[in-house]
Amino acid sequence: MTEQRRVVVTGLGATTPVGGTAPQTWEAVLAGRSGARTMPFEWVQQYELPVTFAATIHTDPGEVLSKVEVRRNDPSGQYALIASREAWADAGEPDVDPLRLAACIGTGIGGVWTLLNAWDTLREKGPRRVFPLAVPMLMPNTSSAPVSLDRGARAGAHTPVSACASGLEAMAYAADMIRDGRADIAVAGGTEAAVHPLPIAGFAAMQALSTRNDAPEKASRPYDTGRDGFVLGEGAAVIVLEEYEAAKARGATIYAEIGGVGMSSDSHHIAAPEPEGAGASRAMVEAVERAGLTPKDIVHVNAHATSTPVGDVAESNAIRRAFGDDTDGMPVSATKSMTGHLLGAAGALEGVLTILALHHRIAPATINLDDFDPAIKLDVVHGEARKLPAGDIAALNNSFGFGGHNVAVVFTSV
Amino acid sequence: MAQSEQEILEGLAEIVNEETGLDTESVQTEKSFTDDLDIDSLSMMTIVVNAEEKFGVRIPDDEVKNLKTVGDAVSFIAKNQS
């Protein structure tokens, strides 16, 4: 067997609640700015939604895309296009055979706006008025398919769907494609555009959302005793992954390497995490082992940490279960405190933030952590960002989803 | 309140522009929807439905295949407007 192909990150893109680009998003996260705001939409009052705020997109896609692109893509596809174009430009538009280029963009929910608008049109105006692109715009792969078309990617277009783990799973899938020799370059990440009354009503019915309507920017508070649920966010984050030797040969900027990927499933409950974190810890251990590392090598964790009372404790248990005493002094950041929870794009966005933390050697501070929950047994970065050490370092990104999906990826410095 | 063929052409050009991004000036009567304007069948259906709404006509599905050029569509709409 020949030596295993290495996979590196050479481009970053993001459109999020705190910035229209990856650098803007990183800058906002380092500055501790929240993307949560009161929703200005009339449907909030119309449906008397119990939650009146969300981490809505910072930059309207209409400012970036053409009118026709906006018309022909569900918002989730629009966000994916914006982030993937930024990542591709950031990678220096590598010259690649289309047959060796893949597009892997995950999503949790898919084209929910298109689906429900088309349903309204059908009921109000009849079948002839339903937009002919309704089906291709509502299918979940309306995330990866437009990106594949836009980029000319012909090695494969894939849409992992694993709720809030989708975005990181897509990155992991793309890394596997390159390792296995099925592609040389991939654009990979996640997208979500579900700030819509129906998902809000559904998540609220589960008691999953924060109801801190009077102070949206204080609502996402992972690890704080006052946390009462997650803050719904939207947007997309995409990276360019590339085979290491080729990236080096063309002189690309290499942000990080995909060290190892771990995945598992809880088979415990359709929505609740397994409280002892057995499944999640298996994913983390596997990621570290596949990277050829030990827990001592992990100098930073970007946690899933959604700010739900149960989930944050379960993840803390899982991390301790995976790494034991090595967890002490392992700086953990919960960036959802600023960005909100982007569902199927969350893991991708946190992947980008983990990569940037490694690249700039700084772990961002978690905001809104005023009263640390003693049930959390982690070294959480808060107050101010923390410098990461020089030399070869590695960071872990966790992403979990309803359905018991656990994905962990170890990124390493190059 | 039938419109002149020129008014229909202008209205149709706006619909095509909205759907495809093509300049309204490029939508001329002799232009073929598929060969010149590169409009696929899905976009054509959107244009047809929007034209029905805008001009108050019904364009049966069977008729759509006969509308090869912009001029064909303008004539059909002019003839069928009440």
Coordinates of C-alpha atoms in Angstrom, one line a residue:
Chain A
M1 CA 0.0 0.0 0.0
T2 CA 1.3 3.4 -0.9
E3 CA 1.6 6.2 1.7
Q4 CA -1.7 7.8 2.6
R5 CA -2.6 11.0 0.9
R6 CA -2.7 14.0 3.2
V7 CA -5.5 16.6 3.0
V8 CA -5.0 20.3 3.7
V9 CA -7.2 23.4 3.9
T10 CA -6.2 26.1 1.4
G11 CA -9.3 28.3 1.2
L12 CA -12.0 29.7 3.6
G13 CA -15.3 31.3 3.0
A14 CA -18.3 32.2 5.2
T15 CA -21.4 34.2 5.3
T16 CA -22.8 34.3 8.8
P17 CA -24.8 36.3 11.3
V18 CA -21.7 38.2 12.4
G19 CA -20.0 38.9 9.0
G20 CA -20.4 38.6 5.2
T21 CA -17.0 36.9 4.8
A22 CA -14.7 34.5 6.7
P23 CA -12.3 37.3 7.8
Q24 CA -15.2 39.5 8.9
T25 CA -16.7 36.6 10.8
W26 CA -13.3 35.8 12.5
E27 CA -12.8 39.5 13.4
A28 CA -16.3 39.7 15.0
V29 CA -15.8 36.5 16.9
L30 CA -12.4 37.7 18.3
A31 CA -14.2 41.0 19.2
G32 CA -16.9 39.1 21.0
R33 CA -19.8 40.5 18.9
S34 CA -23.1 38.7 19.0
G35 CA -25.1 38.1 15.8
A36 CA -28.4 37.7 17.6
R37 CA -31.0 40.4 17.0
T38 CA -34.8 40.9 17.3
M39 CA -36.3 39.7 14.0
P40 CA -37.8 42.6 12.0
F41 CA -40.2 40.3 10.1
E42 CA -44.0 40.8 10.3
W43 CA -44.6 37.1 10.6
V44 CA -43.1 37.1 14.1
Q45 CA -46.2 39.0 15.3
Q46 CA -48.5 37.4 12.8
Y47 CA -47.9 33.9 14.2
E48 CA -47.3 35.1 17.8
L49 CA -44.0 33.2 17.9
P50 CA -42.8 32.6 21.4
V51 CA -39.2 33.5 20.3
T52 CA -38.8 36.9 18.6
F53 CA -35.1 36.9 17.9
A54 CA -32.5 35.0 15.9
A55 CA -29.0 35.3 14.6
T56 CA -30.0 36.4 11.1
I57 CA -27.6 36.7 8.2
H58 CA -25.3 39.7 8.4
T59 CA -25.1 40.5 4.6
D60 CA -28.1 40.1 2.4
P61 CA -27.4 37.7 -0.5
G62 CA -29.0 40.3 -2.9
E63 CA -25.9 42.4 -2.2
V64 CA -23.6 39.7 -3.4
L65 CA -25.4 37.6 -6.0
S66 CA -27.2 38.6 -9.2
K67 CA -31.0 39.0 -9.2
V68 CA -31.3 35.8 -11.3
E69 CA -29.1 33.8 -8.9
V70 CA -31.3 35.0 -6.0
R71 CA -34.5 34.0 -7.9
R72 CA -33.3 30.5 -8.9
N73 CA -31.8 29.4 -5.6
D74 CA -33.3 28.8 -2.2
P75 CA -31.6 31.0 0.4
S76 CA -29.7 28.0 1.6
G77 CA -28.3 27.6 -1.9
Q78 CA -27.6 31.3 -2.1
Y79 CA -25.5 31.2 1.1
A80 CA -23.6 28.1 -0.1
L81 CA -22.8 29.8 -3.4
I82 CA -21.5 32.9 -1.6
A83 CA -19.3 31.1 0.9
S84 CA -18.0 28.6 -1.8
R85 CA -17.0 31.4 -4.1
E86 CA -15.2 33.2 -1.3
A87 CA -13.3 30.0 -0.4
W88 CA -12.4 29.3 -4.0
A89 CA -11.1 32.8 -4.5
D90 CA -9.2 32.6 -1.2
A91 CA -7.6 29.3 -2.4
G92 CA -6.3 31.2 -5.4
E93 CA -8.7 29.5 -7.9
P94 CA -6.6 26.4 -8.3
D95 CA -6.3 24.9 -11.7
V96 CA -8.0 21.5 -11.5
D97 CA -9.5 18.9 -13.8
P98 CA -13.3 19.1 -13.2
L99 CA -13.3 15.3 -13.0
R100 CA -11.1 15.6 -9.9
L101 CA -13.1 18.3 -8.2
A102 CA -15.9 17.5 -5.7
A103 CA -18.5 19.6 -3.9
C104 CA -19.7 18.4 -0.5
I105 CA -22.1 20.8 1.2
G106 CA -24.3 19.6 4.1
T107 CA -27.6 21.0 5.4
G108 CA -29.9 20.2 8.2
I109 CA -33.2 21.2 6.8
G110 CA -32.8 22.0 3.1
G111 CA -35.0 24.4 1.1
V112 CA -37.7 25.1 3.7
W113 CA -38.5 28.6 2.5
T114 CA -39.0 27.3 -1.1
L115 CA -41.1 24.3 0.1
L116 CA -43.4 26.4 2.2
N117 CA -43.7 29.3 -0.2
A118 CA -44.6 26.8 -3.0
W119 CA -47.2 25.3 -0.7
D120 CA -48.8 28.7 -0.1
T121 CA -48.8 29.4 -3.8
L122 CA -50.5 26.1 -4.5
R123 CA -53.2 26.7 -2.0
E124 CA -53.8 30.3 -3.0
K125 CA -53.3 30.3 -6.8
G126 CA -53.3 26.7 -7.9
P127 CA -50.8 24.3 -9.3
R128 CA -50.0 26.2 -12.5
R129 CA -48.5 29.0 -10.5
V130 CA -46.0 26.8 -8.6
F131 CA -42.6 27.9 -9.6
P132 CA -41.0 25.3 -12.1
L133 CA -37.8 25.3 -10.0
A134 CA -39.7 24.6 -6.8
V135 CA -38.5 21.0 -6.5
P136 CA -34.8 21.5 -7.3
M137 CA -34.9 24.5 -4.9
L138 CA -36.4 22.6 -2.0
M139 CA -34.5 19.3 -2.2
P140 CA -31.8 19.1 0.5
N141 CA -29.0 18.8 -2.1
T142 CA -30.0 22.3 -3.2
S143 CA -26.9 23.0 -1.1
S144 CA -24.2 21.0 -3.0
A145 CA -25.8 20.9 -6.4
P146 CA -25.6 24.7 -7.2
V147 CA -22.1 24.7 -5.9
S148 CA -21.2 21.8 -8.1
L149 CA -22.7 23.6 -11.1
D150 CA -21.1 26.9 -10.3
R151 CA -17.6 25.4 -9.8
G152 CA -17.9 22.7 -12.6
A153 CA -17.2 20.0 -10.0
R154 CA -17.6 16.6 -11.6
A155 CA -16.0 14.2 -9.2
G156 CA -19.1 14.1 -7.1
A157 CA -21.6 16.4 -5.4
H158 CA -22.7 15.2 -1.9
T159 CA -25.0 16.5 0.8
P160 CA -24.5 14.7 4.1
V161 CA -27.7 15.3 6.2
S162 CA -27.2 14.7 9.9
A163 CA -29.0 17.7 11.4
C164 CA -26.6 20.0 13.2
A165 CA -23.6 17.8 12.4
S166 CA -24.1 18.0 8.6
G167 CA -21.6 20.7 7.9
L168 CA -18.7 19.1 9.6
E169 CA -19.7 15.7 8.3
A170 CA -19.5 17.2 4.8
M171 CA -16.0 18.4 5.4
A172 CA -15.1 14.9 6.8
Y173 CA -16.7 13.3 3.7
A174 CA -14.7 15.5 1.4
A175 CA -11.5 14.8 3.2
D176 CA -12.2 11.0 2.8
M177 CA -12.8 11.5 -0.9
I178 CA -9.4 13.1 -1.3
R179 CA -7.6 10.6 0.9
D180 CA -9.2 7.7 -1.1
G181 CA -8.1 9.2 -4.3
R182 CA -11.6 9.9 -5.6
A183 CA -10.9 13.6 -5.9
D184 CA -7.9 16.0 -5.7
I185 CA -9.7 19.1 -4.5
A186 CA -13.1 19.6 -2.8
V187 CA -15.2 22.5 -1.8
A188 CA -16.8 21.4 1.5
G189 CA -19.0 22.8 4.2
G190 CA -22.5 23.4 5.3
T191 CA -25.4 25.8 4.7
E192 CA -28.7 26.6 6.4
A193 CA -31.5 29.1 5.9
A194 CA -34.2 28.1 8.4
V195 CA -35.0 31.4 10.1
H196 CA -38.6 30.7 9.1
P197 CA -41.7 30.6 11.3
L198 CA -42.2 26.9 11.0
P199 CA -38.8 25.7 12.2
I200 CA -38.9 28.4 14.9
A201 CA -42.3 27.1 16.1
G202 CA -41.0 23.5 16.0
F203 CA -37.8 24.1 17.9
A204 CA -39.8 26.3 20.4
A205 CA -42.3 23.4 20.9
M206 CA -39.3 21.2 21.8
Q207 CA -38.2 23.8 24.4
A208 CA -34.9 23.9 22.5
L209 CA -34.7 27.7 21.9
S210 CA -33.8 30.4 24.3
T211 CA -36.7 32.7 25.1
R212 CA -34.6 35.6 26.3
N213 CA -36.6 38.0 24.0
D214 CA -35.7 41.1 25.9
A215 CA -31.9 40.6 25.4
P216 CA -31.1 38.7 22.3
E217 CA -27.4 39.3 22.4
K218 CA -27.3 37.8 25.9
A219 CA -29.3 34.7 24.9
S220 CA -26.7 32.3 23.7
R221 CA -24.7 31.6 26.8
P222 CA -23.0 28.2 26.7
Y223 CA -21.9 26.9 30.1
D224 CA -23.6 29.7 32.0
T225 CA -26.1 28.7 34.7
G226 CA -28.6 31.0 33.1
R227 CA -28.6 29.3 29.7
D228 CA -32.1 28.4 28.5
G229 CA -31.7 27.1 24.9
F230 CA -30.0 27.8 21.6
V231 CA -30.3 30.8 19.4
L232 CA -31.3 29.9 15.8
G233 CA -28.8 31.2 13.3
E234 CA -28.3 31.0 9.5
G235 CA -25.6 31.2 6.9
A236 CA -22.9 29.0 5.3
A237 CA -19.3 28.2 5.8
V238 CA -17.1 26.4 3.2
I239 CA -13.5 25.4 2.9
V240 CA -11.3 24.3 0.0
L241 CA -9.6 20.9 0.7
E242 CA -6.7 19.8 -1.3
E243 CA -4.2 17.0 -1.6
Y244 CA -1.1 18.2 0.3
E245 CA 1.6 17.6 -2.3
A246 CA -0.4 19.3 -5.0
A247 CA -1.2 22.3 -2.7
K248 CA 2.5 22.6 -1.8
A249 CA 3.6 22.3 -5.4
R250 CA 1.4 25.2 -6.4
G251 CA 2.5 27.3 -3.5
A252 CA -0.9 27.6 -1.9
T253 CA -1.5 29.1 1.5
I254 CA -2.1 26.1 3.8
Y255 CA -4.2 27.0 6.8
A256 CA -4.2 23.6 8.4
E257 CA -4.3 19.8 7.8
I258 CA -7.3 17.5 8.3
G259 CA -5.5 15.3 10.9
G260 CA -8.3 12.8 11.6
V261 CA -12.0 12.3 11.5
G262 CA -14.2 10.4 14.0
M263 CA -17.9 9.6 13.7
S264 CA -20.4 7.7 15.8
S265 CA -24.1 7.5 16.5
D266 CA -25.8 7.3 19.9
S267 CA -28.8 5.2 19.2
H268 CA -30.2 6.6 22.4
H269 CA -33.0 9.2 21.6
I270 CA -34.2 11.0 18.5
A271 CA -33.3 14.4 19.9
A272 CA -31.6 14.2 23.3
P273 CA -27.9 13.5 23.6
E274 CA -26.8 10.4 25.5
P275 CA -26.1 12.1 28.9
E276 CA -22.8 10.3 29.7
G277 CA -21.5 11.2 26.3
A278 CA -20.4 7.7 25.3
G279 CA -21.1 8.1 21.6
A280 CA -19.7 11.6 21.4
S281 CA -16.5 10.6 23.2
R282 CA -16.0 7.7 20.8
A283 CA -16.0 10.1 17.9
M284 CA -13.5 12.3 19.6
V285 CA -11.1 9.5 20.5
E286 CA -11.3 8.1 17.0
A287 CA -10.5 11.5 15.5
V288 CA -7.4 11.9 17.7
E289 CA -6.2 8.4 17.1
R290 CA -6.7 8.7 13.3
A291 CA -4.7 11.8 13.4
G292 CA -1.9 9.7 15.0
L293 CA -2.0 12.0 18.1
T294 CA -2.7 11.7 21.8
P295 CA -5.0 13.9 23.9
K296 CA -2.0 15.8 25.1
D297 CA -1.5 17.1 21.6
I298 CA -4.9 18.8 21.5
V299 CA -4.4 22.5 22.5
H300 CA -7.8 23.8 21.6
V301 CA -11.4 22.5 21.4
N302 CA -14.2 24.3 19.5
A303 CA -17.1 22.7 21.3
H304 CA -20.6 22.0 19.9
A305 CA -21.9 23.9 23.0
T306 CA -25.3 25.1 21.8
S307 CA -26.3 26.7 25.1
T308 CA -29.0 24.1 26.0
P309 CA -29.1 23.1 29.7
V310 CA -28.7 19.3 28.9
G311 CA -26.5 19.4 25.8
D312 CA -23.7 21.4 27.2
V313 CA -23.3 19.1 30.2
A314 CA -23.5 16.0 28.0
E315 CA -20.7 17.3 25.9
S316 CA -18.6 18.2 28.9
N317 CA -19.0 14.7 30.1
A318 CA -18.1 13.3 26.7
I319 CA -14.9 15.4 26.5
R320 CA -13.8 14.3 30.0
R321 CA -14.7 10.7 29.1
A322 CA -12.6 10.9 26.0
F323 CA -9.5 12.7 27.4
G324 CA -9.6 12.2 31.1
D325 CA -7.3 14.4 33.1
D326 CA -5.8 15.8 29.9
T327 CA -9.0 17.8 29.6
D328 CA -7.6 20.1 32.3
G329 CA -5.8 22.9 30.6
M330 CA -7.4 22.1 27.2
P331 CA -8.8 25.5 26.2
V332 CA -12.4 25.1 25.0
S333 CA -14.2 27.8 23.1
A334 CA -18.0 28.0 22.5
T335 CA -18.3 30.3 19.5
K336 CA -22.1 29.8 19.2
S337 CA -22.2 32.3 22.1
M338 CA -21.6 34.9 19.3
T339 CA -22.8 33.3 16.0
G340 CA -25.9 31.5 17.3
H341 CA -26.6 28.0 16.1
L342 CA -26.4 27.6 12.3
L343 CA -27.8 24.0 12.4
G344 CA -26.5 22.3 9.3
A345 CA -23.9 25.0 8.8
A346 CA -22.8 25.1 12.4
G347 CA -20.1 22.4 12.2
A348 CA -18.8 24.0 9.0
L349 CA -18.6 27.4 10.6
E350 CA -17.0 26.1 13.7
G351 CA -14.6 24.1 11.5
V352 CA -13.6 27.4 9.8
L353 CA -13.2 29.1 13.3
T354 CA -11.1 26.1 14.5
I355 CA -8.8 26.4 11.5
L356 CA -8.4 30.1 12.0
A357 CA -7.7 29.6 15.7
L358 CA -4.9 27.2 14.7
H359 CA -3.7 29.5 11.9
H360 CA -3.6 32.6 14.1
R361 CA -2.8 30.6 17.2
I362 CA -5.5 32.1 19.3
A363 CA -8.6 30.6 20.9
P364 CA -11.6 33.0 20.9
A365 CA -13.3 33.8 24.1
T366 CA -16.8 32.5 24.9
I367 CA -19.2 35.4 25.6
N368 CA -22.1 35.7 28.1
L369 CA -20.3 33.4 30.6
D370 CA -21.1 35.3 33.7
D371 CA -22.0 32.5 36.2
F372 CA -20.0 29.3 35.3
D373 CA -22.1 26.2 35.7
P374 CA -20.3 23.9 38.2
A375 CA -21.6 20.8 36.2
I376 CA -19.2 21.8 33.4
K377 CA -15.8 20.2 33.9
L378 CA -13.9 22.1 31.2
D379 CA -11.3 24.8 30.9
V380 CA -13.5 27.3 29.0
V381 CA -11.9 30.3 27.4
H382 CA -13.8 33.4 28.5
G383 CA -13.1 37.0 29.4
E384 CA -10.4 37.3 26.8
A385 CA -9.0 35.2 24.0
R386 CA -6.1 32.8 24.8
K387 CA -2.8 32.4 22.9
L388 CA -2.1 29.0 21.6
P389 CA 1.4 27.5 21.8
A390 CA 4.1 27.7 19.1
G391 CA 5.3 24.5 17.3
D392 CA 3.2 21.7 15.9
I393 CA -0.3 22.0 17.4
A394 CA -3.7 20.4 16.9
A395 CA -7.3 21.4 17.6
L396 CA -10.5 19.5 17.8
N397 CA -13.9 20.5 16.5
N398 CA -17.1 18.7 17.8
S399 CA -20.4 18.7 16.0
F400 CA -23.5 16.8 17.1
G401 CA -27.0 16.5 15.7
F402 CA -30.5 15.5 16.5
G403 CA -30.8 11.8 15.8
G404 CA -27.6 11.1 17.8
H405 CA -25.0 12.0 15.1
N406 CA -21.6 12.7 16.4
V407 CA -18.7 14.1 14.3
A408 CA -15.3 15.2 15.5
V409 CA -12.5 16.4 13.4
V410 CA -8.9 17.1 14.4
F411 CA -7.2 19.9 12.5
T412 CA -3.4 20.2 12.8
S413 CA -1.0 23.0 12.0
V414 CA 1.2 22.5 8.9
Chain B
M1 CA -58.1 46.8 -22.8
A2 CA -55.9 45.0 -25.4
Q3 CA -52.3 46.2 -25.6
S4 CA -50.4 47.0 -28.7
E5 CA -47.8 44.5 -29.9
Q6 CA -45.1 47.0 -28.9
E7 CA -46.5 47.2 -25.4
I8 CA -46.7 43.4 -25.2
L9 CA -43.1 43.1 -26.5
E10 CA -41.9 45.5 -23.8
G11 CA -43.8 43.7 -21.1
L12 CA -42.5 40.3 -22.2
A13 CA -39.0 41.7 -22.3
E14 CA -39.4 42.7 -18.6
I15 CA -40.5 39.2 -17.7
V16 CA -37.6 37.6 -19.6
N17 CA -35.2 40.0 -17.9
E18 CA -36.6 39.1 -14.5
E19 CA -36.2 35.4 -15.2
T20 CA -32.9 35.3 -17.0
G21 CA -31.1 38.5 -16.4
L22 CA -30.9 39.2 -20.2
D23 CA -31.1 42.9 -21.2
T24 CA -34.6 43.9 -22.2
E25 CA -33.1 45.3 -25.5
S26 CA -31.9 41.8 -26.4
V27 CA -35.5 40.5 -26.4
Q28 CA -36.5 41.2 -30.1
T29 CA -39.3 39.7 -32.0
E30 CA -37.1 37.7 -34.4
K31 CA -35.2 36.1 -31.5
S32 CA -35.6 32.4 -30.8
F33 CA -36.2 31.6 -27.1
T34 CA -34.0 28.5 -27.2
D35 CA -31.4 29.2 -29.9
D36 CA -30.8 33.0 -29.4
L37 CA -31.8 33.7 -25.8
D38 CA -30.7 30.3 -24.4
I39 CA -33.9 29.9 -22.4
D40 CA -34.5 26.3 -21.1
S41 CA -37.9 24.6 -20.8
L42 CA -38.2 25.4 -17.1
S43 CA -37.5 29.1 -17.5
M44 CA -39.9 29.1 -20.5
M45 CA -42.7 27.8 -18.3
T46 CA -42.0 30.5 -15.7
I47 CA -42.1 33.1 -18.5
V48 CA -45.4 31.7 -19.8
V49 CA -47.0 31.7 -16.4
N50 CA -45.9 35.2 -15.7
A51 CA -47.0 36.4 -19.1
E52 CA -50.5 34.8 -18.4
E53 CA -50.7 36.8 -15.2
K54 CA -49.4 40.1 -16.8
F55 CA -51.5 40.0 -20.0
G56 CA -54.6 38.3 -18.7
V57 CA -54.4 35.4 -21.3
R58 CA -54.3 31.7 -21.1
I59 CA -51.4 30.0 -22.9
P60 CA -52.2 26.3 -23.0
D61 CA -49.3 23.9 -22.5
D62 CA -49.8 22.5 -26.0
E63 CA -49.4 26.0 -27.4
V64 CA -46.0 26.7 -25.7
K65 CA -44.1 24.5 -28.1
N66 CA -45.3 26.6 -31.0
L67 CA -43.9 29.8 -29.5
K68 CA -40.5 29.5 -31.0
T69 CA -39.7 33.2 -31.2
V70 CA -40.4 36.2 -29.1
G71 CA -42.6 37.4 -32.0
D72 CA -44.7 34.2 -31.9
A73 CA -45.4 34.8 -28.2
V74 CA -46.3 38.5 -28.8
S75 CA -48.7 37.5 -31.7
F76 CA -50.3 34.8 -29.6
I77 CA -50.9 37.1 -26.7
A78 CA -52.2 40.0 -28.9
K79 CA -54.6 37.6 -30.6
N80 CA -55.9 36.1 -27.4
Q81 CA -56.2 39.1 -25.2
S82 CA -59.8 40.0 -24.6

